[in-house]
Coordinates of N, CA and C and ligand atoms in Angstrom, one line a residue:
M1 N 28.2 9.9 8.3 CA 26.8 9.5 8.2 C 26.0 9.7 9.5
R2 N 24.9 10.3 9.4 CA 24.1 10.6 10.6 C 22.7 10.1 10.4
I3 N 22.1 9.5 11.4 CA 20.7 9.0 11.3 C 19.8 9.6 12.4
D4 N 18.7 10.2 12.0 CA 17.8 10.8 13.0 C 16.4 10.2 12.9
E5 N 15.8 10.2 14.0 CA 14.4 9.7 14.0 C 13.5 10.8 13.5
L6 N 12.5 10.4 12.8 CA 11.4 11.4 12.3 C 10.3 11.3 13.3
N7 N 9.7 12.5 13.5 CA 8.5 12.5 14.4 C 7.3 12.0 13.6
E8 N 6.2 11.9 14.3 CA 5.0 11.4 13.7 C 4.5 12.2 12.5
T9 N 4.5 13.6 12.7 CA 4.1 14.5 11.6 C 4.9 14.3 10.4
Q10 N 6.2 14.2 10.6 CA 7.1 14.0 9.4 C 6.9 12.7 8.7
C11 N 6.6 11.6 9.5 CA 6.3 10.3 8.9 C 5.1 10.4 8.1
R12 N 4.1 11.1 8.6 CA 2.8 11.1 7.9 C 2.9 12.0 6.6
E13 N 3.7 13.0 6.7 CA 4.0 13.9 5.5 C 4.6 13.0 4.4
I14 N 5.5 12.2 4.7 CA 6.2 11.3 3.8 C 5.2 10.3 3.2
L15 N 4.4 9.8 4.1 CA 3.4 8.8 3.6 C 2.4 9.5 2.6
S16 N 2.1 10.8 2.9 CA 1.2 11.5 2.0 C 1.7 11.7 0.6
R17 N 3.0 11.8 0.4 CA 3.5 12.1 -0.9 C 4.0 10.8 -1.6
A18 N 3.8 9.6 -0.9 CA 4.3 8.3 -1.5 C 3.2 7.8 -2.5
S19 N 3.7 7.3 -3.6 CA 2.8 6.6 -4.5 C 3.0 5.1 -4.7
S20 N 4.1 4.6 -4.0 CA 4.3 3.2 -4.0 C 4.9 2.8 -2.7
A21 N 4.8 1.5 -2.4 CA 5.2 1.0 -1.1 C 5.5 -0.5 -1.2
R22 N 6.1 -1.0 -0.1 CA 6.2 -2.5 0.1 C 5.2 -2.8 1.2
L23 N 4.3 -3.8 0.8 CA 3.3 -4.2 1.8 C 3.6 -5.6 2.3
G24 N 3.7 -5.7 3.6 CA 4.1 -7.0 4.2 C 2.9 -7.5 5.0
C25 N 2.6 -8.8 4.7 CA 1.6 -9.5 5.5 C 2.1 -10.9 5.8
S26 N 1.4 -11.6 6.6 CA 2.0 -12.9 7.0 C 0.8 -13.9 7.3
L27 N 1.2 -15.2 7.2 CA 0.2 -16.2 7.5 C 1.0 -17.5 7.9
N28 N 0.6 -18.0 9.0 CA 1.2 -19.2 9.5 C 2.8 -19.1 9.6
D29 N 3.2 -18.0 10.2 CA 4.6 -17.8 10.4 C 5.4 -17.5 9.1
Q30 N 4.7 -17.3 8.0 CA 5.4 -17.1 6.7 C 5.1 -15.6 6.2
P31 N 6.1 -14.7 6.2 CA 5.9 -13.4 5.7 C 5.8 -13.4 4.2
Y32 N 5.2 -12.3 3.7 CA 5.0 -12.1 2.2 C 5.0 -10.6 2.0
V33 N 5.9 -10.2 1.2 CA 6.1 -8.7 0.9 C 6.0 -8.5 -0.6
I34 N 5.2 -7.5 -1.0 CA 5.0 -7.2 -2.4 C 4.9 -5.7 -2.6
P35 N 5.4 -5.2 -3.8 CA 5.2 -3.8 -4.1 C 3.8 -3.5 -4.5
V36 N 3.3 -2.4 -4.1 CA 1.9 -1.9 -4.5 C 1.9 -0.4 -4.6
G37 N 1.0 0.1 -5.4 CA 0.7 1.6 -5.5 C -0.2 2.0 -4.3
I38 N 0.1 3.1 -3.7 CA -0.7 3.5 -2.5 C -1.1 5.0 -2.6
A39 N -2.1 5.4 -1.8 CA -2.5 6.8 -1.6 C -2.8 6.9 -0.1
Y40 N -2.3 7.9 0.6 CA -2.6 8.0 2.0 C -3.4 9.2 2.3
E41 N -4.3 9.1 3.2 CA -5.1 10.2 3.7 C -5.7 9.9 5.1
E42 N -5.5 10.8 6.0 CA -6.1 10.7 7.3 C -6.2 9.3 7.9
D43 N -5.0 8.8 8.2 CA -4.9 7.5 8.9 C -5.1 6.3 8.0
Y44 N -5.4 6.5 6.8 CA -5.7 5.3 5.9 C -4.8 5.3 4.7
I45 N -4.2 4.1 4.4 CA -3.5 3.9 3.1 C -4.4 3.1 2.2
Y46 N -4.7 3.7 1.0 CA -5.6 3.0 0.1 C -4.9 2.3 -1.0
V47 N -5.4 1.2 -1.4 CA -4.8 0.4 -2.5 C -5.9 -0.2 -3.4
F48 N -5.6 -0.2 -4.7 CA -6.4 -0.9 -5.7 C -5.7 -2.3 -5.9
S49 N -6.5 -3.3 -6.0 CA -5.9 -4.7 -6.1 C -6.8 -5.6 -6.9
T50 N -6.3 -6.8 -7.0 CA -7.1 -7.9 -7.6 C -7.0 -9.1 -6.6
M51 N -7.9 -10.0 -6.7 CA -7.9 -11.2 -5.8 C -6.6 -12.0 -6.0
G52 N -6.0 -12.5 -5.0 CA -4.8 -13.3 -5.0 C -4.3 -13.6 -3.7
Q53 N -3.0 -14.0 -3.6 CA -2.5 -14.5 -2.3 C -2.5 -13.4 -1.2
K54 N -2.1 -12.1 -1.6 CA -2.1 -11.1 -0.5 C -3.4 -10.9 0.1
I55 N -4.5 -10.9 -0.8 CA -5.8 -10.6 -0.2 C -6.3 -11.8 0.7
K56 N -6.0 -13.0 0.2 CA -6.4 -14.2 1.0 C -5.7 -14.2 2.3
W57 N -4.4 -13.8 2.3 CA -3.7 -13.8 3.6 C -4.1 -12.7 4.5
M58 N -4.4 -11.5 3.9 CA -4.8 -10.4 4.8 C -6.2 -10.6 5.4
R59 N -7.0 -11.3 4.6 CA -8.4 -11.6 5.2 C -8.2 -12.5 6.4
S60 N -7.2 -13.5 6.3 CA -7.0 -14.4 7.4 C -6.3 -13.7 8.6
N61 N -5.3 -12.8 8.2 CA -4.6 -12.1 9.3 C -4.4 -10.7 8.9
P62 N -5.3 -9.8 9.4 CA -5.4 -8.4 8.9 C -4.2 -7.5 9.4
K63 N -3.3 -8.1 10.3 CA -2.2 -7.2 10.7 C -1.1 -7.1 9.7
V64 N -0.9 -5.9 9.2 CA 0.1 -5.7 8.1 C 1.1 -4.6 8.4
C65 N 2.1 -4.5 7.6 CA 3.1 -3.5 7.8 C 3.4 -3.0 6.4
V66 N 3.6 -1.6 6.3 CA 3.9 -1.0 5.0 C 5.2 -0.2 5.2
Q67 N 6.0 -0.3 4.2 CA 7.3 0.4 4.2 C 7.5 1.2 3.0
I68 N 7.8 2.5 3.2 CA 8.1 3.4 2.0 C 9.5 4.1 2.2
D69 N 10.1 4.5 1.2 CA 11.3 5.2 1.3 C 11.5 6.2 0.2
E70 N 12.4 7.1 0.4 CA 12.9 8.1 -0.6 C 14.4 8.0 -0.5
I71 N 15.0 7.3 -1.5 CA 16.5 7.2 -1.4 C 17.1 8.0 -2.5
K72 N 17.8 9.0 -2.1 CA 18.5 9.8 -3.1 C 19.9 9.3 -3.2
S73 N 20.5 8.9 -2.1 CA 21.9 8.3 -2.1 C 22.0 7.5 -0.9
Q74 N 23.2 6.9 -0.7 CA 23.5 6.1 0.5 C 23.4 6.9 1.8
S75 N 23.7 8.3 1.6 CA 23.7 9.1 2.8 C 22.6 10.2 2.7
D76 N 21.6 10.0 1.9 CA 20.5 11.0 1.8 C 19.2 10.2 1.6
W77 N 18.5 9.9 2.6 CA 17.3 9.0 2.5 C 16.4 9.2 3.7
V78 N 15.1 8.8 3.4 CA 14.2 8.7 4.5 C 13.5 7.3 4.3
S79 N 13.1 6.7 5.5 CA 12.4 5.4 5.4 C 11.3 5.5 6.5
V80 N 10.1 5.1 6.1 CA 9.0 5.1 7.1 C 8.3 3.7 7.1
I81 N 8.0 3.3 8.3 CA 7.3 2.0 8.5 C 6.0 2.3 9.2
A82 N 4.9 1.8 8.6 CA 3.6 2.0 9.2 C 3.0 0.6 9.5
N83 N 2.6 0.4 10.8 CA 1.8 -0.8 11.1 C 0.3 -0.5 11.1
G84 N -0.4 -1.5 10.7 CA -1.9 -1.2 10.7 C -2.7 -2.5 10.4
E85 N -3.9 -2.2 10.1 CA -4.9 -3.3 9.9 C -5.6 -3.2 8.6
Y86 N -5.7 -4.4 7.9 CA -6.3 -4.5 6.6 C -7.8 -4.3 6.7
Q87 N -8.4 -3.6 5.8 CA -9.9 -3.4 5.8 C -10.3 -3.4 4.3
E88 N -11.1 -4.4 3.9 CA -11.5 -4.5 2.5 C -12.7 -3.5 2.3
L89 N -12.9 -3.0 1.1 CA -13.9 -2.0 0.9 C -14.9 -2.5 -0.2
P90 N -15.7 -3.5 0.2 CA -16.7 -4.0 -0.8 C -17.8 -3.0 -1.1
E91 N -18.4 -3.2 -2.3 CA -19.7 -2.5 -2.6 C -20.8 -3.3 -2.0
P92 N -22.0 -2.7 -1.6 CA -22.2 -1.2 -1.7 C -21.9 -0.5 -0.4
Q93 N -21.5 -1.2 0.7 CA -21.4 -0.5 2.0 C -20.3 0.5 2.1
F94 N -19.3 0.3 1.2 CA -18.1 1.2 1.3 C -18.0 2.1 0.0
E95 N -19.2 2.4 -0.5 CA -19.2 3.2 -1.7 C -18.5 4.5 -1.6
H96 N -18.7 5.2 -0.5 CA -18.0 6.5 -0.3 C -16.5 6.3 -0.2
E97 N -16.1 5.3 0.6 CA -14.6 5.1 0.7 C -14.0 4.7 -0.6
R98 N -14.7 3.9 -1.4 CA -14.1 3.4 -2.7 C -14.0 4.6 -3.6
A99 N -14.9 5.5 -3.6 CA -14.9 6.7 -4.4 C -13.7 7.6 -4.0
R100 N -13.5 7.7 -2.7 CA -12.4 8.4 -2.2 C -11.0 7.8 -2.6
A101 N -11.0 6.5 -2.5 CA -9.8 5.7 -2.8 C -9.4 6.0 -4.3
R102 N -10.5 5.9 -5.1 CA -10.3 6.1 -6.6 C -9.8 7.5 -6.9
T103 N -10.4 8.5 -6.2 CA -10.0 9.9 -6.4 C -8.5 10.1 -6.0
L104 N -8.1 9.5 -4.9 CA -6.7 9.7 -4.4 C -5.7 9.0 -5.3
L105 N -6.1 7.7 -5.6 CA -5.2 6.9 -6.4 C -5.0 7.4 -7.8
Q106 N -6.0 8.0 -8.4 CA -6.0 8.4 -9.8 C -5.1 9.7 -10.0
K107 N -4.6 10.2 -9.0 CA -3.6 11.3 -9.1 C -2.4 10.8 -9.8
R108 N -2.2 9.5 -9.7 CA -1.0 8.8 -10.3 C -1.5 8.3 -11.6
H109 N -0.8 8.6 -12.7 CA -1.1 8.1 -14.0 C -1.1 6.6 -14.1
H110 N -2.1 6.0 -14.7 CA -2.2 4.5 -14.9 C -2.1 3.8 -13.5
W111 N -2.8 4.3 -12.5 CA -2.8 3.8 -11.2 C -3.2 2.3 -11.1
W112 N -4.1 1.9 -12.0 CA -4.7 0.6 -12.0 C -3.8 -0.4 -12.7
L113 N -2.8 0.1 -13.5 CA -2.1 -0.8 -14.5 C -1.4 -2.0 -13.9
N114 N -0.6 -1.7 -12.8 CA 0.3 -2.8 -12.3 C -0.6 -3.9 -11.7
A115 N -1.6 -3.5 -11.0 CA -2.5 -4.6 -10.4 C -3.2 -5.4 -11.5
M116 N -3.6 -4.8 -12.6 CA -4.4 -5.5 -13.6 C -3.4 -6.3 -14.5
A117 N -2.2 -5.6 -14.8 CA -1.3 -6.3 -15.8 C -0.8 -7.6 -15.3
E118 N -0.4 -7.6 -14.0 CA 0.1 -8.8 -13.4 C -0.9 -9.9 -13.5
R119 N -2.2 -9.6 -13.3 CA -3.2 -10.6 -13.3 C -3.5 -11.1 -14.7
R120 N -3.2 -10.3 -15.7 CA -3.5 -10.7 -17.1 C -2.5 -11.7 -17.6
I121 N -1.5 -11.9 -16.8 CA -0.5 -13.0 -17.2 C -1.3 -14.4 -17.2
R122 N -2.2 -14.5 -16.1 CA -2.8 -15.8 -15.9 C -4.3 -15.9 -16.2
L123 N -5.0 -14.7 -16.2 CA -6.4 -14.8 -16.3 C -6.9 -13.9 -17.5
R124 N -8.2 -14.3 -18.0 CA -8.8 -13.5 -18.9 C -9.5 -12.3 -18.2
D125 N -9.7 -11.2 -18.9 CA -10.2 -9.9 -18.2 C -11.5 -10.2 -17.4
E126 N -12.4 -11.0 -18.0 CA -13.7 -11.2 -17.3 C -13.5 -12.0 -16.0
E127 N -12.4 -12.7 -15.9 CA -12.1 -13.5 -14.7 C -11.4 -12.7 -13.6
I128 N -11.0 -11.5 -13.9 CA -10.2 -10.7 -12.9 C -11.2 -10.0 -12.0
K129 N -11.0 -10.1 -10.7 CA -11.9 -9.5 -9.7 C -11.1 -8.3 -9.1
P130 N -11.4 -7.1 -9.6 CA -10.8 -5.9 -8.9 C -11.4 -5.6 -7.6
L131 N -10.6 -5.1 -6.7 CA -11.1 -4.6 -5.4 C -10.3 -3.5 -4.8
F132 N -10.9 -2.8 -3.9 CA -10.2 -1.8 -3.1 C -10.1 -2.2 -1.7
F133 N -8.9 -1.9 -1.1 CA -8.8 -2.1 0.4 C -8.1 -0.9 0.9
R134 N -8.1 -0.8 2.3 CA -7.3 0.2 2.9 C -6.7 -0.3 4.2
I135 N -5.7 0.3 4.7 CA -5.0 -0.1 5.9 C -5.2 1.1 6.9
R136 N -5.8 0.7 8.0 CA -5.9 1.8 9.1 C -4.6 1.8 9.8
V137 N -3.9 2.9 9.7 CA -2.5 3.0 10.3 C -2.6 3.2 11.8
S138 N -2.0 2.3 12.5 CA -2.0 2.5 14.0 C -0.8 3.0 14.6
S139 N 0.4 2.9 13.9 CA 1.6 3.5 14.4 C 2.6 3.7 13.2
V140 N 3.4 4.7 13.4 CA 4.4 5.0 12.3 C 5.7 5.3 13.0
T141 N 6.8 4.9 12.3 CA 8.1 5.3 12.7 C 8.9 5.7 11.5
G142 N 9.9 6.5 11.6 CA 10.7 6.9 10.5 C 12.1 7.3 10.8
L143 N 13.0 7.1 9.9 CA 14.4 7.5 10.0 C 14.8 8.3 8.8
R144 N 15.8 9.2 9.1 CA 16.4 10.0 8.0 C 17.9 9.8 8.1
G145 N 18.5 9.5 7.0 CA 19.9 9.4 6.9 C 20.5 10.6 6.2
T146 N 21.5 11.3 6.7 CA 22.1 12.4 6.1 C 23.6 12.3 6.2
E147 N 24.3 13.1 5.4 CA 25.8 13.2 5.5 C 26.1 13.8 6.8
A148 N 27.1 13.3 7.6 CA 27.5 13.9 8.8 C 28.2 15.2 8.5
E149 N 27.9 16.3 9.4 CA 28.5 17.6 9.1 C 29.9 17.6 9.8
Ligands
FAD1 C1 5.8 -0.9 -9.1 C2 4.7 -1.9 -8.9 C3 3.5 -1.5 -8.5 C4 2.4 -2.4 -8.2 N1 1.2 -1.9 -7.8 C5 0.2 -2.8 -7.5 C6 -1.0 -2.3 -7.0 O1 -1.2 -1.1 -6.8 N2 -2.0 -3.2 -6.7 C7 -1.7 -4.6 -6.9 O2 -2.6 -5.4 -6.6 N3 -0.6 -5.0 -7.4 C8 0.4 -4.2 -7.7 N4 1.6 -4.6 -8.2 C9 1.7 -6.1 -8.4 C10 2.0 -6.8 -7.1 O3 3.3 -6.6 -6.7 C11 1.7 -8.3 -7.1 O4 2.5 -8.9 -8.1 C12 0.2 -8.5 -7.5 O5 -0.6 -7.7 -6.7 C13 -0.2 -10.0 -7.2 O6 -0.1 -10.2 -5.8 P1 -0.9 -11.5 -5.2 O7 -0.4 -11.7 -3.8 O8 -2.3 -11.4 -5.5 O9 -0.1 -12.6 -6.1 P2 -0.6 -14.0 -6.6 O10 -0.8 -13.9 -8.1 O11 -1.6 -14.7 -5.8 O12 0.9 -14.7 -6.3 C14 1.2 -16.0 -6.6 C15 2.7 -16.0 -6.4 O13 3.4 -15.2 -7.4 C16 4.5 -14.6 -6.9 N5 4.4 -13.1 -7.0 C17 3.3 -12.4 -7.0 N6 3.6 -11.1 -7.1 C18 4.9 -11.0 -7.2 C19 5.8 -9.9 -7.4 N7 5.4 -8.6 -7.4 N8 7.1 -10.2 -7.5 C20 7.6 -11.5 -7.4 N9 6.8 -12.5 -7.2 C21 5.4 -12.3 -7.2 C22 4.6 -15.0 -5.4 O14 5.6 -16.0 -5.2 C23 3.2 -15.5 -5.1 O15 3.3 -16.5 -4.0 C24 2.6 -3.8 -8.4 C25 3.9 -4.2 -8.8 C26 4.9 -3.3 -9.0 C27 6.3 -3.8 -9.4

């Protein structure tokens, strides 16, 4: 088994083709990690969401971490970690960015479904508050695991 570091270009290529990720945020020394759908473009990771714990926490502490991986087997995988800052995209001032987020996210079929379906367990549709946010990526690191030759 061999593990190599990925350079920044390789990390960003992997981010570009990712459609889901683990998003980590924290508040008062308590980490919180959740799966989300993502789309990455030019230093930003875009996410469609609804109001809840992660949004409240990221509003209080915008420093976040995103992890993605492509695991084919125990000895054939890549993992990328991006650190960055939460930025909400409210209307009307972020109209252009919201449209871009929607365009990028909708390349994935039913991109809105997981965010909405989870919320529908507890709320009626008219009570759900959808929103877009993005993460400005400040640093990336990556590792690739391969079978040793
Ligand atoms: C494959 C996949 C893709 C998803 N994509 C998106 C997406 O693009 N956008 C989006 O907003 N959400 C997505 N979700 C749902 C997401 O993981 C959260 O469940 C949801 O966003 C609610 O988060 P919250 O912090 O607002 O939870 P809240 O409803 O405020 O959480 C209350 C409590 O519920 C528990 N909880 C919440 N979510 C989870 C969870 N996923 N697993 C276990 N316990 C949980 C936690 O203990 C939390 O403290 C996705 C889930 C999966 C599995």
